[in-house]
Coordinates of C-alpha atoms in Angstrom, one line a residue:
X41 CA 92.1 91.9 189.0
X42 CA 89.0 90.2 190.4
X43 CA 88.9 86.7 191.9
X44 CA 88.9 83.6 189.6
X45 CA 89.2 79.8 189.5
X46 CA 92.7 78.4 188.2
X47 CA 92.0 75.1 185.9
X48 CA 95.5 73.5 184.7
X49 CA 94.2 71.0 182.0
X50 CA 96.0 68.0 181.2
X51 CA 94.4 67.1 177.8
X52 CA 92.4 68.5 175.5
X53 CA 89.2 66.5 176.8
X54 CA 89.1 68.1 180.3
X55 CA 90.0 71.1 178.4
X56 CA 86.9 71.6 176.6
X57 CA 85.1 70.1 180.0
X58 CA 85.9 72.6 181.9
X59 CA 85.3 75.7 179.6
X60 CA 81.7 74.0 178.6
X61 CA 80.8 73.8 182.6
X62 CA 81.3 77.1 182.9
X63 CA 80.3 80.1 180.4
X64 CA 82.3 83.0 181.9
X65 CA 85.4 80.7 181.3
X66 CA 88.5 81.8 179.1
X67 CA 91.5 79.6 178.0
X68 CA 95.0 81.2 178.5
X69 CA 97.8 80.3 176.9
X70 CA 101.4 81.9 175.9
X71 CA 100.4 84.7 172.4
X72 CA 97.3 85.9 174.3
X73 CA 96.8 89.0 175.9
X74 CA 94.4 87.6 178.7
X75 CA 96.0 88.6 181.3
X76 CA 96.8 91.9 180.4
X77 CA 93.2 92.6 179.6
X78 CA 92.1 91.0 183.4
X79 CA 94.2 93.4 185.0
X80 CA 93.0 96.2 183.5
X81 CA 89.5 94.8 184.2
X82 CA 88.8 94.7 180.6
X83 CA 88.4 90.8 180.6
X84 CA 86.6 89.4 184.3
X85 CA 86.7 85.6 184.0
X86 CA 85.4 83.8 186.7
X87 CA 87.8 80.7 185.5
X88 CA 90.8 80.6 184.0
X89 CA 91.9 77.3 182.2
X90 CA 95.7 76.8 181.4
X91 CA 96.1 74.8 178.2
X92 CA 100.1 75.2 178.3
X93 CA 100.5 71.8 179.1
X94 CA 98.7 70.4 176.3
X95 CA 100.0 67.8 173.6
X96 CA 99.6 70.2 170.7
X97 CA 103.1 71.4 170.5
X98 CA 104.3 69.7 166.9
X99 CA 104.8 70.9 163.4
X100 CA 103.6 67.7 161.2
X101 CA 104.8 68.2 157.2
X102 CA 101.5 66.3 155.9
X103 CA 102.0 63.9 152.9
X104 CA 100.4 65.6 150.2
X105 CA 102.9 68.7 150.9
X106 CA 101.2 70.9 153.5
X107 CA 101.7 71.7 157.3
X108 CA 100.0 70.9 160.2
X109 CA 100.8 73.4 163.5
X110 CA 99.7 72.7 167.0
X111 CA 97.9 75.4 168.5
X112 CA 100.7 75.3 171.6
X113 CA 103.8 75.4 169.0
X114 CA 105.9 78.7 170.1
X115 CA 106.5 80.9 167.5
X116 CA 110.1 81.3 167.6
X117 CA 109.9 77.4 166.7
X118 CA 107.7 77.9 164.0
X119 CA 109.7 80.7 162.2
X120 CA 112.8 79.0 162.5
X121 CA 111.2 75.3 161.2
X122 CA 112.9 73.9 157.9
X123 CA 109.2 73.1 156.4
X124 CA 107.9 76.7 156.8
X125 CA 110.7 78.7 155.9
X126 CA 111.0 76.2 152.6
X127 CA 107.6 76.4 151.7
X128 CA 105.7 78.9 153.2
X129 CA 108.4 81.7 153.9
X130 CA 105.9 84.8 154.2
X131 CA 105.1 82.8 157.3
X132 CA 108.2 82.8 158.7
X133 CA 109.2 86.6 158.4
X134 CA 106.1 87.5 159.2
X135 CA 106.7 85.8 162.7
X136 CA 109.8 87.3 163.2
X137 CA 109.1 91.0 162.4
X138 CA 106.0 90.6 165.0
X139 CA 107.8 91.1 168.4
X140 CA 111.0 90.4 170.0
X141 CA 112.6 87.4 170.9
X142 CA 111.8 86.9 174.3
X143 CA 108.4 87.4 173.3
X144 CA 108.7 84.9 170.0
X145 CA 110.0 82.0 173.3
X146 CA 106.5 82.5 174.8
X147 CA 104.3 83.5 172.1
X148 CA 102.3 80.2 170.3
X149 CA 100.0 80.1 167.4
X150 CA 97.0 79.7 168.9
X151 CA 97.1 82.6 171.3
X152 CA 98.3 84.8 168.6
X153 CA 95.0 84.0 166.7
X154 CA 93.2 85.5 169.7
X155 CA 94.8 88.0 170.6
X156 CA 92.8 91.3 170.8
X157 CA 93.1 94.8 169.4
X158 CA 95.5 97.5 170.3
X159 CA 93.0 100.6 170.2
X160 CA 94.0 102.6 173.1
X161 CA 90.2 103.7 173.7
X162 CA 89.8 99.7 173.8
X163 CA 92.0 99.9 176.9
X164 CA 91.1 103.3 177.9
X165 CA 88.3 103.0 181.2
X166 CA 87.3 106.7 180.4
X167 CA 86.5 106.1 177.2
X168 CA 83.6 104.4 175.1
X169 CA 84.2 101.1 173.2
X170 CA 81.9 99.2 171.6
X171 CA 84.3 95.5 171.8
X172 CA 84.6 96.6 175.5
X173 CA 80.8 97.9 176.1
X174 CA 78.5 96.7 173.2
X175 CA 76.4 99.3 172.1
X176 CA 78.0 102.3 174.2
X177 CA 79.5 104.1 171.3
X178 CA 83.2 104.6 169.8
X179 CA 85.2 107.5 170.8
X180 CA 88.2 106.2 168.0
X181 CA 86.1 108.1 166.0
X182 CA 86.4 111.6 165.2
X183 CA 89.4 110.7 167.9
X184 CA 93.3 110.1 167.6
X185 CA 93.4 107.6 164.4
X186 CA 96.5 107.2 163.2
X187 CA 96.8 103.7 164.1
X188 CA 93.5 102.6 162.8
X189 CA 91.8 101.2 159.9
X190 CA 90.5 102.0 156.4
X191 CA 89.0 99.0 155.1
X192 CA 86.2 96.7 156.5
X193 CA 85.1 99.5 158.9
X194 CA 82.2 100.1 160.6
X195 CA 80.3 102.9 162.1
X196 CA 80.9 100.9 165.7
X197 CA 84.2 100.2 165.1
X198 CA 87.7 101.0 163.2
X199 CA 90.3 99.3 165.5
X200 CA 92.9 97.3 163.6
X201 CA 93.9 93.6 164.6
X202 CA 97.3 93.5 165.5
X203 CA 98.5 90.6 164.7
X204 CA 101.4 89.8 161.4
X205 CA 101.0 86.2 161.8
X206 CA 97.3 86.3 160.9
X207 CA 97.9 88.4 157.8
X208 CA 100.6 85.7 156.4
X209 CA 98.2 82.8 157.6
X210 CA 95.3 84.5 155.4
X211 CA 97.6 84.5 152.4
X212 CA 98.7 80.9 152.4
X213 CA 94.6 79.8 152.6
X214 CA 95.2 78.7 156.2
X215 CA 92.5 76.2 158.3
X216 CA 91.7 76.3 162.2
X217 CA 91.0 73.4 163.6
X218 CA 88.5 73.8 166.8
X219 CA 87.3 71.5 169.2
X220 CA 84.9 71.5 171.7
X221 CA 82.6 68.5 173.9
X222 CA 80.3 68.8 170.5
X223 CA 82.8 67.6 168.4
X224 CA 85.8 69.7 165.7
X225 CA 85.3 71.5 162.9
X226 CA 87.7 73.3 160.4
X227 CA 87.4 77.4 160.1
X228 CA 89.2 79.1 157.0
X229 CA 91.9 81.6 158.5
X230 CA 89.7 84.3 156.4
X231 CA 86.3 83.9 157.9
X232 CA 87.5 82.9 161.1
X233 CA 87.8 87.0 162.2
X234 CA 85.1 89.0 161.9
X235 CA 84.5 92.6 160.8
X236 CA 82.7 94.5 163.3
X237 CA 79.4 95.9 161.3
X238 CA 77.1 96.6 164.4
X239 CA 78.6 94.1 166.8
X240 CA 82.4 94.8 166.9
X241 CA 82.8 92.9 170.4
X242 CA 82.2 89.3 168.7
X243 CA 85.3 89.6 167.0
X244 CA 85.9 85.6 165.8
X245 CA 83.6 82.8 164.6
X246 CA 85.1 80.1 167.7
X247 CA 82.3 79.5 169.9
X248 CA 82.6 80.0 173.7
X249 CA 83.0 76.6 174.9
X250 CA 85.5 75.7 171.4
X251 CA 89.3 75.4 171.9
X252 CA 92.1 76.0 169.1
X253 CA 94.0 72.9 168.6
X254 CA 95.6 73.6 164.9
X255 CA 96.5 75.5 162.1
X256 CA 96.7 73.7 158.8
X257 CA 98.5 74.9 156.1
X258 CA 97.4 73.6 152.4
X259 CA 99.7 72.9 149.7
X260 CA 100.4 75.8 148.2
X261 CA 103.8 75.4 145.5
X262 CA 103.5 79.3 144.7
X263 CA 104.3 80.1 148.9
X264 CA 107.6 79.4 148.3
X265 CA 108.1 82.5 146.0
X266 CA 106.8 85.1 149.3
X267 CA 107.7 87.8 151.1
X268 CA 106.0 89.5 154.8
X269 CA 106.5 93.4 154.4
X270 CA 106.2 95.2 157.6
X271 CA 105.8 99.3 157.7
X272 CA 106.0 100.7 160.9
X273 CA 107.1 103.7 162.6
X274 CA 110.1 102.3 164.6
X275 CA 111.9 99.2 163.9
X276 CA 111.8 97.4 166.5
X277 CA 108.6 95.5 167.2
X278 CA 106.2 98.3 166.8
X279 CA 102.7 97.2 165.6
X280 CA 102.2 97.6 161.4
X281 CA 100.8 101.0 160.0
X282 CA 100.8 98.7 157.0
X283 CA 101.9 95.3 156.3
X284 CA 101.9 92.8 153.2
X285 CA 102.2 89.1 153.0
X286 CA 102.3 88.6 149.2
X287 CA 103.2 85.1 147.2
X288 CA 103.2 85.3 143.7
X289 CA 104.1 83.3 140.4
X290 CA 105.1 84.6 136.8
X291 CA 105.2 82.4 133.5
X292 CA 106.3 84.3 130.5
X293 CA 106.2 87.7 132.0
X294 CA 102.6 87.1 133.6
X295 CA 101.2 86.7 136.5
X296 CA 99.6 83.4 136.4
X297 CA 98.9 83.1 140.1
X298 CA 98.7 85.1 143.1
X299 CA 98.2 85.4 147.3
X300 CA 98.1 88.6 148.8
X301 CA 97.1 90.1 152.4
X302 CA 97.1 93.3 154.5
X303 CA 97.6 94.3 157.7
X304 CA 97.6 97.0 159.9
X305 CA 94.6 98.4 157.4
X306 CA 91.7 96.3 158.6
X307 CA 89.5 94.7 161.8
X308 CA 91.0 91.8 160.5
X309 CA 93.7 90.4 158.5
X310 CA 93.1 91.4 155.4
X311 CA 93.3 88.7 151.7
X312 CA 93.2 91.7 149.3
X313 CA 90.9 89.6 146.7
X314 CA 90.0 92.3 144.3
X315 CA 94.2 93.0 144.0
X316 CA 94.3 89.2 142.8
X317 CA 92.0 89.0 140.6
X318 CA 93.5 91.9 138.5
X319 CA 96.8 90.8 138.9
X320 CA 96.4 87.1 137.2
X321 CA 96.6 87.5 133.8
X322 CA 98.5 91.1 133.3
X323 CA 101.7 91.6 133.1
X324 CA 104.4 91.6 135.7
X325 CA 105.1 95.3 135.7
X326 CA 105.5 98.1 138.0
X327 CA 102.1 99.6 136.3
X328 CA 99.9 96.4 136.9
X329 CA 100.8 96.3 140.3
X330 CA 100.2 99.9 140.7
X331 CA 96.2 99.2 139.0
X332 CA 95.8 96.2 141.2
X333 CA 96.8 98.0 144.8
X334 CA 94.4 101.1 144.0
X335 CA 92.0 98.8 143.1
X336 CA 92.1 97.0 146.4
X337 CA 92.2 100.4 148.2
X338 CA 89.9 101.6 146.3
X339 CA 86.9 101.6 149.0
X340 CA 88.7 102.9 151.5
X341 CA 87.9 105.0 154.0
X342 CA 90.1 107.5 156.3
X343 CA 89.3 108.9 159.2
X344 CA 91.0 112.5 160.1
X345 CA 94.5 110.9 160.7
X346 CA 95.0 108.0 158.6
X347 CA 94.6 108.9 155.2
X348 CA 98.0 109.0 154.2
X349 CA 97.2 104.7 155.4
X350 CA 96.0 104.1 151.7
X351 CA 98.8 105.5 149.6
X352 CA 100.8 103.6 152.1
X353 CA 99.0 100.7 151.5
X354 CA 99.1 101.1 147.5
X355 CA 102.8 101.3 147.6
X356 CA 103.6 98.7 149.9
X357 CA 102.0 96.2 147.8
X358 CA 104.0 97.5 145.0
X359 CA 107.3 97.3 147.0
X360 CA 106.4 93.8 147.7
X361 CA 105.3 92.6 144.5
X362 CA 108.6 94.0 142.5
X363 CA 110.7 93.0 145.0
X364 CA 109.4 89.4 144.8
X365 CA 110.1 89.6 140.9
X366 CA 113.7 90.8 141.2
X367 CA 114.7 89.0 144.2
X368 CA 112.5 85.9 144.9
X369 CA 111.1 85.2 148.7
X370 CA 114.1 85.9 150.9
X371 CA 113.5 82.8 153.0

């Protein structure tokens, strides 16, 4: 690990100072993996700036019936908080099927927004990667893909984004709230992850010199009918082949509203859109689930390894969606 300046920040103002005054700056702060990536010399900061001891540790249940969360607050607090496992219970198991406890005690919301892929040619020296070395090429492909993705690919890139949290947050319409010496500004949880297209190493829309101070969580009645399904090959606290986060709401034997996200398919968590939209207004059947998963999957595209990733896909979403019929969101 090379040399670098420690900053401890005591609020948010000398917070965003000190990462303005100084471009090759990085925040750290527990749900990162920062320091992982400086030791394998992936990430070469020449400051560091600990925002652990910020003021943006609170869950705040908003009047109208939303959810403010600091960027600080752990996530083993946030799974287990009466407000999100009432309303927005996809949020909740998604938390808790994301890593173990110990892990949950240190994790926070903010860091697990940034945290970066798990490609193993990401972390591989020997190998090329275009988020680690733009424009030097991507040995993934044509490589071992098992783990990576089939939607929202790019010929630069097919790394997956890790995180469960994300996918849940993209369901429920989520916010991030940024801040920086300019000023804040709100990012929709969908737009604030890119897709690689030809520059896979700018992998979110927060500026350099911005810090996450919040997630907000809109009112959203139909969250509290949802369910987080995690595939993966071992049950403990391996990363998704596919996950799930669905929320969904029947009158008469129709869907008349819906909220659906992948993950583990995808540069980015994924709000399966197209699945939506043919879902509202059909009925809620085992066949109209099946039409609106292979319609999302539909552009999908496999690499030598991870084919069998859309079927899986397709019938997660189905799992998901009957199960959320028959037995409601589990919370």
């Amino acid at each position: 690990m090379r040399p670098f300046a420690y900053v401890s920040a005591p609020d948010v103002a000398t917070a965003v100072r000190a990462i303005a005054s100084e471009p090759r700056a990085k925040f750290i702060g527990g749900g990162t993996n920062l320091v992982d990536l400086m030791r394998e010399d992936i990430e070469q900061p020449d400051t560091v700036v600990d925002i652990t001891g910020l003021p943006l540790t609170e869950i705040t249940e908003l009047p109208e019936g939303g959810a403010r969360i600091g960027a600080l607050v752990r996530n083993s607090r946030l799974a287990a908080h009466q407000v999100i496992r009432r309303r927005y219970p996809v949020l909740s198991q998604a938390v808790l099927t994301g890593a173990s406890g110990q892990l949950r005690n240190m994790a926070t919301v903010g860091g697990n927004l940034l945290q970066r892929t798990r490609c193993p040619y990401f972390y591989d020296r020997s190998a090329t990667c275009n988020k680690r070395e733009p424009a030097s090429g991507c040995d993934a492909v044509g490589g071992f893909t098992r783990g990576h993705a089939v939607l929202g690919t790019s010929e630069s890139c097919i790394a997956t984004h890790p995180s469960d949290m994300c996918v849940a947050l993209a369901a429920l319409d989520a916010v991030v709230e940024v801040e920086s010496i300019r000023g804040s500004r709100r990012i929709p949880l969908v737009e604030f992850h890119r897709l690689p297209d030809a520059t896979p190493h700018v992998e979110t829309e927060i500026a350099p010199d911005e810090l996450i101070t919040a997630v907000e969580l809109p009112p959203l009645p139909l969250a509290a009918t949802s369910r987080y399904r995690k595939v993966r090959d071992r049950a403990s606290y391996a990363f998704a082949l596919v996950s799930v986060a669905a929320a969904m709401e029947v009158r008469d034997g129709t869907v008349s509203a819906s909220r659906l996200a992948l993950g583990g398919v995808a540069p980015k968590p994924w709000r399966a859109r197209v699945a939506e939209e043919a879902l509202v207004g059909a009925p809620a059947t085992a066949e109209s689930f099946r039409r609106a998963a292979a319609a999302e999957l539909a552009p999908a595209v496999a690499q030598r390894e991870n084919a069998f990733k859309i079927e899986l896909a397709e019938r997660t979403i189905v799992a998901t969606l009957r199960q959320l019929l028959t037995e409601g969101s589990a919370a």
